[in-house]
Short mmCIF file of C-alpha atoms in Angstrom, two decimals:
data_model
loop_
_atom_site.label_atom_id
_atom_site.label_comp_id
_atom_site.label_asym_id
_atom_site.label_seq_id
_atom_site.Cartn_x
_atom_site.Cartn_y
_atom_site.Cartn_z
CA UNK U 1 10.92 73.88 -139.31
CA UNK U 2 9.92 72.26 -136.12
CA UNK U 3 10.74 68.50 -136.02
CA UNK U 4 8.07 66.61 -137.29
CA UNK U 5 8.49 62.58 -137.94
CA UNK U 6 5.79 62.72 -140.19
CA UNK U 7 7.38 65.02 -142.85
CA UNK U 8 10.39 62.91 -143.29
CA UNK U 9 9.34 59.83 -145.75
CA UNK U 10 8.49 62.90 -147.84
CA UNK U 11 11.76 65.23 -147.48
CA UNK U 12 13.40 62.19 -147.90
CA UNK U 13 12.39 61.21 -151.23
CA UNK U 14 12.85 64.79 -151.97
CA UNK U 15 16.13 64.63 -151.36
CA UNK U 16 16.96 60.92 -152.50
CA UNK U 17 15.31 61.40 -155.85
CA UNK U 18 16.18 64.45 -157.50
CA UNK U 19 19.59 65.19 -156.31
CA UNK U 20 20.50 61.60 -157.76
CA UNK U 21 17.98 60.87 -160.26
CA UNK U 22 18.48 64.71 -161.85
CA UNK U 23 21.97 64.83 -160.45
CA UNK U 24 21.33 68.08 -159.08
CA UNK U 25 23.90 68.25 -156.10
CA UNK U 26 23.07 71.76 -156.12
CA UNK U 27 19.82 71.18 -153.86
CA UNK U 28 21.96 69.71 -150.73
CA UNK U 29 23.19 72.62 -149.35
CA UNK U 30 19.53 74.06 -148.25
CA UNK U 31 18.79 70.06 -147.15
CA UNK U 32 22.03 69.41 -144.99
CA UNK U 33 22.83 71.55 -141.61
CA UNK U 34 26.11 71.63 -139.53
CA UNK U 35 29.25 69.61 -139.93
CA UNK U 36 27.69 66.66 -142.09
CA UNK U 37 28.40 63.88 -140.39
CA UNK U 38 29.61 61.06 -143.57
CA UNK U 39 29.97 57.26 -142.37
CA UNK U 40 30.51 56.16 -146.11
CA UNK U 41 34.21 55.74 -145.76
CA UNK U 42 34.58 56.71 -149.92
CA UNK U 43 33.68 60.10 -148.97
CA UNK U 44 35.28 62.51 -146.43
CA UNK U 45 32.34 64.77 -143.46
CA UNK U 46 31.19 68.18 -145.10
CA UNK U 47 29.12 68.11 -148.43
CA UNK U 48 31.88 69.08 -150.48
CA UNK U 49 32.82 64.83 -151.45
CA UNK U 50 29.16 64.12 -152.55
CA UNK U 51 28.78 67.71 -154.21
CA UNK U 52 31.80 66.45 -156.80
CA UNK U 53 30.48 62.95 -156.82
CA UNK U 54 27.04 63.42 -157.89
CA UNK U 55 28.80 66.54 -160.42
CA UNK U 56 31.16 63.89 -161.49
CA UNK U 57 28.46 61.21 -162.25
CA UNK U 58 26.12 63.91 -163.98
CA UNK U 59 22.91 61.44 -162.37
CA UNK U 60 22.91 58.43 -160.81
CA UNK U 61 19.33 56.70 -161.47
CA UNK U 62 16.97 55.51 -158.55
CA UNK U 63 13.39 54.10 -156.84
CA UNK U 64 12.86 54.69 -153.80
CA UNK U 65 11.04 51.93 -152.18
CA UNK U 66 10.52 51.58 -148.50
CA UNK U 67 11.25 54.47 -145.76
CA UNK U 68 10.87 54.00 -142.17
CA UNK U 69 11.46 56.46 -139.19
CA UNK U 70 12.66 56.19 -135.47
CA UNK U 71 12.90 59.67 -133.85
CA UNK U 72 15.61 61.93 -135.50
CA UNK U 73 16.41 59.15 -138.11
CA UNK U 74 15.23 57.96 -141.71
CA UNK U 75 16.04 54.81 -143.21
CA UNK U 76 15.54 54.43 -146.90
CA UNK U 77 15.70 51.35 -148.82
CA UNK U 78 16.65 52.20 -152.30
CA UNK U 79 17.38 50.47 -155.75
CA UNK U 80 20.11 51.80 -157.60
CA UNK U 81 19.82 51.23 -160.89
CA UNK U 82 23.83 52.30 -161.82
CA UNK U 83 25.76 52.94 -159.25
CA UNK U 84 29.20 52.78 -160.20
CA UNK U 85 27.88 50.37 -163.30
CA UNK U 86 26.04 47.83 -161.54
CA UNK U 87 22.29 47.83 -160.20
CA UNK U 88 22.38 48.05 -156.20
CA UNK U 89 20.67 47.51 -153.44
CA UNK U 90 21.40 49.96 -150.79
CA UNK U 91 19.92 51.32 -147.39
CA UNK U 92 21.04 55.40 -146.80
CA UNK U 93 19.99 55.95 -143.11
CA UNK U 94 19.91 59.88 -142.26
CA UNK U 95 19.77 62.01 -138.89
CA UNK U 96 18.35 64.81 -138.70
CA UNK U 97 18.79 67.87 -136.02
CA UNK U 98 15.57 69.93 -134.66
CA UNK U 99 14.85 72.06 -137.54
CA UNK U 100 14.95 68.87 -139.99
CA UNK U 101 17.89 69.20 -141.71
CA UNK U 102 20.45 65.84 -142.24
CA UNK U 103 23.18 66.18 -140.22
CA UNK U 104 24.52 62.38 -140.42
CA UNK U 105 24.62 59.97 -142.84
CA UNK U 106 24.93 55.78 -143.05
CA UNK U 107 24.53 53.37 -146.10
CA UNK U 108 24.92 49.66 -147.00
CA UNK U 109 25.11 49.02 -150.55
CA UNK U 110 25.11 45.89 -152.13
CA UNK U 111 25.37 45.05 -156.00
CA UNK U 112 22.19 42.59 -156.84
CA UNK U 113 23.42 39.35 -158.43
CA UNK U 114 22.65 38.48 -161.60
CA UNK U 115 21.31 34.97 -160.07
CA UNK U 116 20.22 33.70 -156.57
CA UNK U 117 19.60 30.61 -154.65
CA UNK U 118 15.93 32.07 -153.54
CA UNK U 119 12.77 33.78 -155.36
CA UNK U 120 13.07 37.01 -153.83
CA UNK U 121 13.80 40.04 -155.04
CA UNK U 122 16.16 42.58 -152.90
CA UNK U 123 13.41 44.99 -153.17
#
C-alpha cells in the first residue's frame, strides 16, 4: 500500500484494538514489516516478545482515545484498563515504512491514581 497519512488513525485502531482487546497476537505479523524496531525496554526488537506477551496475557482490555499523525508516525493515546493489574494511561507512538507497515515502536505508560490534586481526567 502506498503511504497514505490519512489511513493511519484507522490501521491504527485496527491494530491497537483487537490484537489487545481480543488478544489476538496472531494479526501482527501481516501489520509489522522489517526488523521491528522495540523502544519498550521490557521487550527485546522482533515481534517474537509481544507475540508471547499478549499469548501470555490471553487480552489486555483497551479505548482508544485520541490519535494524531506527523509523516511516517502515529501517536495513540490509549486507556488501559488492566495492564499488568492496574488501569493505565499510556501513549504507543508507531513508525511506519512506505508500504504502511510499523516498523518502530515507543510508549509511555503511566498507572492512573486512584486520587489527584486536579479535576482532570488522564483521558
Amino acid at each position: 500500500m502506498p503511504y497514505d497519512k490519512r489511513a493511519y488513525p484507522t490501521r491504527d485502531r485496527h491494530y491497537i484494538q483487537p490484537d489487545f482487546n481480543q488478544g489476538r497476537a496472531d494479526l501482527l505479523p501481516g501489520l509489522v514489516s522489517g526488523p521491528y524496531i522495540q523502544h519498550n525496554p521490557l521487550f527485546p526488537n522482533g515481534l517474537d516478545g509481544i507475540i508471547a506477551y499478549i499469548k501470555q496475557a490471553g487480552n489486555i482490555p483497551c479505548e482508544v482515545k485520541r490519535v494524531a499523525i506527523d509523516g511516517d508516525l502515529a501517536f495513540i493515546h490509549v486507556r488501559y484498563l488492566n495492564w499488568a493489574g492496574k488501569e493505565t494511561a499510556g501513549v504507543d507512538i508507531f513508525r511506519f515504512d512506505a508500504e504502511g507497515k510499523i516498523v518502530e515502536h515507543w510508549d509511555v505508560l503511566q498507572p492512573v491514581p486512584a486520587s489527584s490534586n486536579n479535576p482532570n481526567t488522564m483521558f
